[in-house]
Short mmCIF file of C-alpha atoms in Angstrom, two decimals:
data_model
loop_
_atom_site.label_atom_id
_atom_site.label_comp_id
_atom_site.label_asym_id
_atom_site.label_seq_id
_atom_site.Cartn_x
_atom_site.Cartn_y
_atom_site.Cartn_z
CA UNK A 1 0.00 0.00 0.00
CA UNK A 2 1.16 3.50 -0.95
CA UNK A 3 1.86 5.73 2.45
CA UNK A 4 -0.28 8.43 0.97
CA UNK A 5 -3.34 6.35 0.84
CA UNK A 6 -2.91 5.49 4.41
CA UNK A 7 -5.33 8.83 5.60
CA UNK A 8 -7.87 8.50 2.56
CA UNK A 9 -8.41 4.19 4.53
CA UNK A 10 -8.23 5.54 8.10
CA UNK A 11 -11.35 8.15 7.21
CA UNK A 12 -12.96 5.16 4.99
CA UNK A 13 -12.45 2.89 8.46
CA UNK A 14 -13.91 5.89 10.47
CA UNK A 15 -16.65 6.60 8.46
CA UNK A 16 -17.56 2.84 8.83
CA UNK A 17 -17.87 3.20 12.60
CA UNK A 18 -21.42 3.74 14.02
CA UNK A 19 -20.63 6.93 15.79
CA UNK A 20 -24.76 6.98 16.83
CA UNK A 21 -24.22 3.82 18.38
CA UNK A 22 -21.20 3.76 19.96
CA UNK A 23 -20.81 7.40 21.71
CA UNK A 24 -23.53 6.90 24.09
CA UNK A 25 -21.41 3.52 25.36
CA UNK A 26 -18.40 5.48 25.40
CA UNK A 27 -19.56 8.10 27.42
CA UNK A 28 -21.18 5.68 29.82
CA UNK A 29 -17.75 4.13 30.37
CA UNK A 30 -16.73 7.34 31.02
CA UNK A 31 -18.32 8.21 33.20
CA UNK A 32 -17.94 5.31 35.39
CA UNK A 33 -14.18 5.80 35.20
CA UNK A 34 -14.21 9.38 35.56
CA UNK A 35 -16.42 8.25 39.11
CA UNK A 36 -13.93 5.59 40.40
CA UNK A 37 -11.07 8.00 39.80
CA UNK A 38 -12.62 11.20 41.15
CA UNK A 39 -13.49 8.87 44.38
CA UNK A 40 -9.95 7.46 44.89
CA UNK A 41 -8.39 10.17 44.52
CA UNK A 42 -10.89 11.76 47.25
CA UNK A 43 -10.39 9.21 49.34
CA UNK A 44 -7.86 9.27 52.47
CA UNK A 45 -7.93 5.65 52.38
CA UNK A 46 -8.54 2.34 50.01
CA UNK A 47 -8.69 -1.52 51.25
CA UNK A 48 -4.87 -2.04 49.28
CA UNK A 49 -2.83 0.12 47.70
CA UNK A 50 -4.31 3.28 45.57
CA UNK A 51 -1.91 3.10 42.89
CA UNK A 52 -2.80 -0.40 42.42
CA UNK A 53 -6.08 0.59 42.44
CA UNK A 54 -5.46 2.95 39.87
CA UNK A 55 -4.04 0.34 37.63
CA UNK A 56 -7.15 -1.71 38.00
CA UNK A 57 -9.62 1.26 37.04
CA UNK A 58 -7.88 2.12 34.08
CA UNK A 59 -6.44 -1.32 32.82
CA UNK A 60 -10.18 -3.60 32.89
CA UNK A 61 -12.83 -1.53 31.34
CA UNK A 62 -16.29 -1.81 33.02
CA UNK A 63 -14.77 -4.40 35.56
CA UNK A 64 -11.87 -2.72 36.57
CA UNK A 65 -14.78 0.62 37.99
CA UNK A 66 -16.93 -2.06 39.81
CA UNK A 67 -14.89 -4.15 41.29
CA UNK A 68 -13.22 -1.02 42.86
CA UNK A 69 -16.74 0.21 44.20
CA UNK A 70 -17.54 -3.08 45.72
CA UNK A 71 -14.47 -4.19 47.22
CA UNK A 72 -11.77 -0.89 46.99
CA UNK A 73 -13.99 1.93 48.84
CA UNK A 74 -13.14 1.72 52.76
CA UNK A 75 -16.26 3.18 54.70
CA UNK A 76 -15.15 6.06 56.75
CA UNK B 1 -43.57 7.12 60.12
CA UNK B 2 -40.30 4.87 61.28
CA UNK B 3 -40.15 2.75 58.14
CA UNK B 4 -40.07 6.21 56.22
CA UNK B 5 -36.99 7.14 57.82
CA UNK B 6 -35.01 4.33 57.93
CA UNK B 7 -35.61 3.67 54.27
CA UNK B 8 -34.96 7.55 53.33
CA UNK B 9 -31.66 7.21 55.51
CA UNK B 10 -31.19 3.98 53.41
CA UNK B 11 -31.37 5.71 49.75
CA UNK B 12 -29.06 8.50 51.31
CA UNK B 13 -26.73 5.80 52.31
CA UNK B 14 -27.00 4.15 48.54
CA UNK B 15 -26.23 7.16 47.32
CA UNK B 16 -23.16 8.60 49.36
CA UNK B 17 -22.03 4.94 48.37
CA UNK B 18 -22.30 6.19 44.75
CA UNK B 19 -24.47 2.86 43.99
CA UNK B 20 -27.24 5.39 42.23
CA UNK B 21 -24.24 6.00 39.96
CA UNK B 22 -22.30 2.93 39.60
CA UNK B 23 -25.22 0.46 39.46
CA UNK B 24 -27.66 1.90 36.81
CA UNK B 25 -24.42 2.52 34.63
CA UNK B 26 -23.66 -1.37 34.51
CA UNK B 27 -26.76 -2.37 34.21
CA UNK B 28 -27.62 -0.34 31.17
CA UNK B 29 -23.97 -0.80 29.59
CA UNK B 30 -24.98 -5.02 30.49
CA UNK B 31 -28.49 -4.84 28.31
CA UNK B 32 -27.30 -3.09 25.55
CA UNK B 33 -23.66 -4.72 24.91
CA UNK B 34 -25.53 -7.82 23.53
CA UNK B 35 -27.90 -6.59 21.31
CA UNK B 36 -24.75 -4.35 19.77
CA UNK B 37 -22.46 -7.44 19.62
CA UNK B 38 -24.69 -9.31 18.02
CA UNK B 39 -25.69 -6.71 15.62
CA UNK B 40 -22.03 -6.04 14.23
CA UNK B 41 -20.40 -9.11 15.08
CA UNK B 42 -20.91 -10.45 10.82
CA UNK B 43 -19.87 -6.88 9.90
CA UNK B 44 -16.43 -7.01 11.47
CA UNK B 45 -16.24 -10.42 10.47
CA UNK B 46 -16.86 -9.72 6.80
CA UNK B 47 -14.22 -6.66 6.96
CA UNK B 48 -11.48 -7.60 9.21
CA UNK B 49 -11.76 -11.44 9.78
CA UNK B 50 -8.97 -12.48 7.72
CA UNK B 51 -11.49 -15.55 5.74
CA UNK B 52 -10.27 -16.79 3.04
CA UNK B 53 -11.22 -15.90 -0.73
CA UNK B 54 -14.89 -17.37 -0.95
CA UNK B 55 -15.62 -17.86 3.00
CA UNK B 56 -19.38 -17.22 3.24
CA UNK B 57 -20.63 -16.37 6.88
CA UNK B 58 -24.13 -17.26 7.95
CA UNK B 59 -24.90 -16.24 11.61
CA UNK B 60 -28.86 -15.40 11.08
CA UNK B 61 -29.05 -12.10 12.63
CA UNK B 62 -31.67 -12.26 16.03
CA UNK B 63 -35.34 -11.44 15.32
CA UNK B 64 -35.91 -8.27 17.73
CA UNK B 65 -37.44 -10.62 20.00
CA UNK B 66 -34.56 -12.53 20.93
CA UNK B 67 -32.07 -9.56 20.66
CA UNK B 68 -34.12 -8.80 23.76
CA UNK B 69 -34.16 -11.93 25.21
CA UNK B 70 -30.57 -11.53 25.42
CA UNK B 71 -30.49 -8.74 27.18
CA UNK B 72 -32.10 -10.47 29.76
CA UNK B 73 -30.08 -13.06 29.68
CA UNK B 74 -27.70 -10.91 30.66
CA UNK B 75 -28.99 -10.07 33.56
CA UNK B 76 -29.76 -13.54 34.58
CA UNK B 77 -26.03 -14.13 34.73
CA UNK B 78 -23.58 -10.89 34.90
CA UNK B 79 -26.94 -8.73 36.92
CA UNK B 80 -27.33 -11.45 39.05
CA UNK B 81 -23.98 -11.85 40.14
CA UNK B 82 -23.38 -8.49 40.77
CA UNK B 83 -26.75 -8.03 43.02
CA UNK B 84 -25.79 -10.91 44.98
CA UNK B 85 -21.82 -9.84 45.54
CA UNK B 86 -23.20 -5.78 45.90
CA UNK B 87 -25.41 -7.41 49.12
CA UNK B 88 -23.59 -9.78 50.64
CA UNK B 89 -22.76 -7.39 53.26
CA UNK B 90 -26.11 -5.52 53.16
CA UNK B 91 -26.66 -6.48 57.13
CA UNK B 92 -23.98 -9.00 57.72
CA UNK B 93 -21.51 -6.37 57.06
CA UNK B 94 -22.97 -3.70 59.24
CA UNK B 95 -23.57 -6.28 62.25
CA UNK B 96 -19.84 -7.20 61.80
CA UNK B 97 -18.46 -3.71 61.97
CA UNK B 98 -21.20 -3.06 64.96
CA UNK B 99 -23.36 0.08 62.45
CA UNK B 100 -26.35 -2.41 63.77
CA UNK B 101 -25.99 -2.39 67.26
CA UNK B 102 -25.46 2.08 66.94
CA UNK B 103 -29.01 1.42 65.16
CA UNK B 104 -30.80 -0.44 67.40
CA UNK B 105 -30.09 0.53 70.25
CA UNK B 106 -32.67 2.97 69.67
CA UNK B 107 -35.93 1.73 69.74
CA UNK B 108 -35.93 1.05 65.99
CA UNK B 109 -37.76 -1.94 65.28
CA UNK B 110 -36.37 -4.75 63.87
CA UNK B 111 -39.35 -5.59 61.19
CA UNK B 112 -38.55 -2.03 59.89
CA UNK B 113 -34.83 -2.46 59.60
CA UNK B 114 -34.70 -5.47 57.74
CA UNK B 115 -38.06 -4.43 55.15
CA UNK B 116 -36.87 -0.79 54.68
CA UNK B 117 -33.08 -2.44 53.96
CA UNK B 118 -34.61 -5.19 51.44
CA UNK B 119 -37.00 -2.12 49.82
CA UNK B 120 -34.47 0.38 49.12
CA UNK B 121 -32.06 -2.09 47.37
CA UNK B 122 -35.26 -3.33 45.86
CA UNK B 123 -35.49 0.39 44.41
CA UNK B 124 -32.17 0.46 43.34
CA UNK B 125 -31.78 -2.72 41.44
CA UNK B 126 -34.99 -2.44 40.07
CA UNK B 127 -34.78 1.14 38.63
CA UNK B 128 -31.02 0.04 37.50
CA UNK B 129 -32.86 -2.94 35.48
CA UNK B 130 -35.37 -0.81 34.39
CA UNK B 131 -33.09 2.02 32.88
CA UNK B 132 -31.10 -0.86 31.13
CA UNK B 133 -33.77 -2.41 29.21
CA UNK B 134 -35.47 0.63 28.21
CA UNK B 135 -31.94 1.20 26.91
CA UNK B 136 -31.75 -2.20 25.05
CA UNK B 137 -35.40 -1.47 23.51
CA UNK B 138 -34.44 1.69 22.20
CA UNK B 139 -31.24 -0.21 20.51
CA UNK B 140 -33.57 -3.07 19.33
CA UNK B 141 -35.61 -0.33 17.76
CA UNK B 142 -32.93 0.90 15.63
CA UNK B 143 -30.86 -2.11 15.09
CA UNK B 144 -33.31 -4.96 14.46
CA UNK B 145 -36.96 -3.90 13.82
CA UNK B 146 -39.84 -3.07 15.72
CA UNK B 147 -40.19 -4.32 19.29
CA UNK B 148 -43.71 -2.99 20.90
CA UNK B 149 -42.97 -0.94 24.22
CA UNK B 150 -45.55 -2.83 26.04
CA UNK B 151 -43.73 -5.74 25.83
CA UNK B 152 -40.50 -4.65 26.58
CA UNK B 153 -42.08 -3.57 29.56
CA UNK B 154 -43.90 -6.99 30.34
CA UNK B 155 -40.94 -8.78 30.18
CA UNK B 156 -39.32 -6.25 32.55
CA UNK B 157 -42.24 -6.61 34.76
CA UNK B 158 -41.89 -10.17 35.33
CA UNK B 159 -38.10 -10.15 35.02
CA UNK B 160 -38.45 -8.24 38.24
CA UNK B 161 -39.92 -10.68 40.12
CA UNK B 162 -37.51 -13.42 39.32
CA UNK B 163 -35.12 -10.11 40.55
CA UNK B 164 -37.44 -9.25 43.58
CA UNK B 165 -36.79 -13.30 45.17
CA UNK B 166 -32.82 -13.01 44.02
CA UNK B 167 -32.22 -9.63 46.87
CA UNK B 168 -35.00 -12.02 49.29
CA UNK B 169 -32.88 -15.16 48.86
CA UNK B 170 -29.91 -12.79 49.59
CA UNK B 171 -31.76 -10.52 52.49
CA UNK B 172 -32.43 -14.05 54.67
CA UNK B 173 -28.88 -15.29 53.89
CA UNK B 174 -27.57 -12.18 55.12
CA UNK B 175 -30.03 -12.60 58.76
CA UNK B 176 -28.60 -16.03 58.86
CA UNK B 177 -24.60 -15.83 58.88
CA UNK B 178 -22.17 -13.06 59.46
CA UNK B 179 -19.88 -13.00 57.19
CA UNK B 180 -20.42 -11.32 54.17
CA UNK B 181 -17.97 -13.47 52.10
CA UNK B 182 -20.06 -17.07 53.00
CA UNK B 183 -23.26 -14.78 52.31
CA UNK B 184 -22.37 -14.18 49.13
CA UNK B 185 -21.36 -17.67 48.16
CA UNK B 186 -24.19 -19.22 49.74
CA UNK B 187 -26.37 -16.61 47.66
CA UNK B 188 -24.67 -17.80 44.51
CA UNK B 189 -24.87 -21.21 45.15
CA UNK B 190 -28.36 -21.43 46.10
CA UNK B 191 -29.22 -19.71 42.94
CA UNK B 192 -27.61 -21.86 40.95
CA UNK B 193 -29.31 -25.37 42.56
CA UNK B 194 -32.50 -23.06 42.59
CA UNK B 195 -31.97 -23.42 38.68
CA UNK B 196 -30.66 -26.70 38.75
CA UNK B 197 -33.66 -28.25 40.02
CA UNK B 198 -35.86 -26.20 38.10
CA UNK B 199 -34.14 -27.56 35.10
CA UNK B 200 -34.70 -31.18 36.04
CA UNK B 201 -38.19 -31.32 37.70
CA UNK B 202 -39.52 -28.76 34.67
CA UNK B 203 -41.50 -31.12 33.05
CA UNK B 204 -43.10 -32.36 36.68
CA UNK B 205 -43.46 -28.85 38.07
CA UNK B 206 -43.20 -26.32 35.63
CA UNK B 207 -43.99 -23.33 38.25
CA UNK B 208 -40.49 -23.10 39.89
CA UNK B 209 -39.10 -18.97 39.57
CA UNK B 210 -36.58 -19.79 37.55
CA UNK B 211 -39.08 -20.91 34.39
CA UNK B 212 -40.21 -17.57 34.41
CA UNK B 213 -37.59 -17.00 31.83
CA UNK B 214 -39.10 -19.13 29.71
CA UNK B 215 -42.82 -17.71 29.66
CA UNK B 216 -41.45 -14.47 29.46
CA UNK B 217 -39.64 -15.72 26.21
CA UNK B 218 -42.78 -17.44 25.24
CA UNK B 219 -44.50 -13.90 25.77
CA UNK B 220 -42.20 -12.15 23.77
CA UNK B 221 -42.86 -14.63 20.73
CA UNK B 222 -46.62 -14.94 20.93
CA UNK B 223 -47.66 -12.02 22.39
CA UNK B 224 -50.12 -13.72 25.02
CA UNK B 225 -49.46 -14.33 28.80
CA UNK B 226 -49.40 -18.25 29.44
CA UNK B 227 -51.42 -18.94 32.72
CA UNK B 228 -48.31 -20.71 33.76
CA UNK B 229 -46.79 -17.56 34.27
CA UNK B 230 -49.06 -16.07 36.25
CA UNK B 231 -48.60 -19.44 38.77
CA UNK B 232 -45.05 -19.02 38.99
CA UNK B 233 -45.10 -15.46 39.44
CA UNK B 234 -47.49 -15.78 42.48
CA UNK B 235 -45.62 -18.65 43.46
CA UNK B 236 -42.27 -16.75 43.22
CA UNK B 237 -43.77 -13.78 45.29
CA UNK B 238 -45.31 -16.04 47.84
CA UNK B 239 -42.09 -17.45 48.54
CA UNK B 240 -40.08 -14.12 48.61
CA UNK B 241 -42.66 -13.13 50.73
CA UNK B 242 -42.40 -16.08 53.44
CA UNK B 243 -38.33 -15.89 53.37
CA UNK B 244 -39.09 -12.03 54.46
CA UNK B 245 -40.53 -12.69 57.06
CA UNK B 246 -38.45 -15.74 58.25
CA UNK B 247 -35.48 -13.15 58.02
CA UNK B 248 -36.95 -10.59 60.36
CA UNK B 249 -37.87 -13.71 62.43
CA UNK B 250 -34.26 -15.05 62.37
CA UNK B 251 -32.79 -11.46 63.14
CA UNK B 252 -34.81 -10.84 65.76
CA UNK B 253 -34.49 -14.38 67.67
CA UNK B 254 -30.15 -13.55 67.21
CA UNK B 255 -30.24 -9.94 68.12
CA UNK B 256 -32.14 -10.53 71.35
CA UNK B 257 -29.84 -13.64 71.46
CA UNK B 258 -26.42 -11.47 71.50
#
């Protein structure tokens, strides 16, 4: 493949995406991250180590969130 | 009115846990993932699978019906789960770390506790559930071809009562033992033999809770409730409704006990 193609397939491979369907799932992920991080951060104090927790919110989409609001948050 | 204020004081508690947030998130991002995947799973297989020259793919693509069914599918597996694991320490937690005796040693009764405990996760799960599958409809709408509202809504209806005995099964589990880890297995596992017998004795006694499922696929398909349904729903009620009560029983009998 010629380089100079290589933008005119990335906008064919964007176009292709359905943005209609997909933002609404991105921003709800999003929002559940943006949650779990605004919380740790808050927070004096985790069960385990906040930088570990901080691995886990970012690394496991959708899992990574939850399992941190079940198990991570330490009641005050 | 007591109940009122436990329960509001409940809701406030769900929410400074951030479960209003967390919870209806997953359980809207859980209905709709399906009815997506399975909507664009032969279009990224026709343009990045890597088939050979020739390869022809034939996955039928889900009548509306049973994009929805999978949705609630779903929640039958990942929803349940994650209701059973969020209250596993619903009361065994708070007796462990002592929140119940700071509660009652005021003259709160105990009937009150437990119900307004059991309602407000009740509201929570349910709304959750409900947000989720209005999302998948709307989806199922666009992606699939017409799904009537009303029996979206019908399935959700009886959905929740399969959901209502789940949080009861879980709510008498947590009266029972204090540890919020054997709760939560317990929970799990008696769902699961729950279903198990269901799935052997369903030709014997096809009103067990977990067959509601199945009528409510049955619904979705014909469009008429089977009287069977309406057995098993009372059924499934009636027995949420005795495992209440033996739970307020239970925690009464071991809080004047301790």
């Amino acid at each position: 493949m010629d380089i100079a193609q290589i933008p005119d397939v990335v906008a064919e491979l964007t176009a292709m995406i359905p943005w209609k369907i997909i933002i609404p799932v991105m921003i709800l992920e999003l929002i559940l991250l943006t949650v779990a991080i605004v919380d740790l951060v808050k927070r004096t104090e985790t069960n385990g180590p906040k930088w570990l927790w901080l691995i886990i919110i970012l690394g496991f989409n959708l899992v990574g969130p939850v399992v941190y609001f079940i198990i991570g948050r330490r009641p005050h | 009115m007591q109940w009122w204020t436990i329960f509001q004081k409940e809701l406030l508690e769900n929410w400074r846990s951030l479960k209003w947030v967390w919870v209806p998130i997953v359980f809207i991002l859980l209905a709709i993932m399906d009815p997506i995947t399975s909507y664009y799973t032969p279009v990224l297989l026709e343009q990045f699978g890597d088939l050979p020259e020739g390869a022809e793919i034939n996955i039928p693509t889900p009548t509306p019906e049973q994009a929805f069914m999978s949705s609630i599918s779903q929640y039958n597996l990942m929803g349940l789960l994650l209701i059973l694991i969020m209250t596993m320490g619903l009361i065994s937690g708070e007796r462990k770390s002592g929140v119940t005796e700071l509660i009652l040693v005021k003259p709160v009764r105990y009937t009150n506790y437990i119900t307004a405990k059991w309602a407000s996760t009740l509201l929570l799960v349910l709304t959750s559930s409900f947000l989720g599958l209005l999302a998948s409809w709307y989806y199922i709408n666009i992606l699939f071809g017409d799904l009537p509202f009303s029996h979206a809504m019908t399935g959700f209806l009886f959905h929740s009562v399969w959901y209502v005995l789940v949080i009861t099964i879980s709510v008498f589990l947590n009266t029972l033992f204090r540890v919020p880890g054997l709760v939560g297995f317990l929970s799990v596992t008696s769902v699961i033999v729950l279903s198990s017998i269901n799935g052997i004795f369903k030709s014997q006694f096809e009103w067990l809770p977990p067959q509601i499922h199945l009528y409510i696929q049955t619904f979705l398909n014909s469009g008429t409730l089977p009287t069977d349904m309406w057995i098993t729903t009372v059924l499934t009620i009636l027995l949420s409704a005795i495992l209440l009560m033996l739970s307020v029983f239970i925690f009464k009998k071991k809080e004047l006990a301790s």
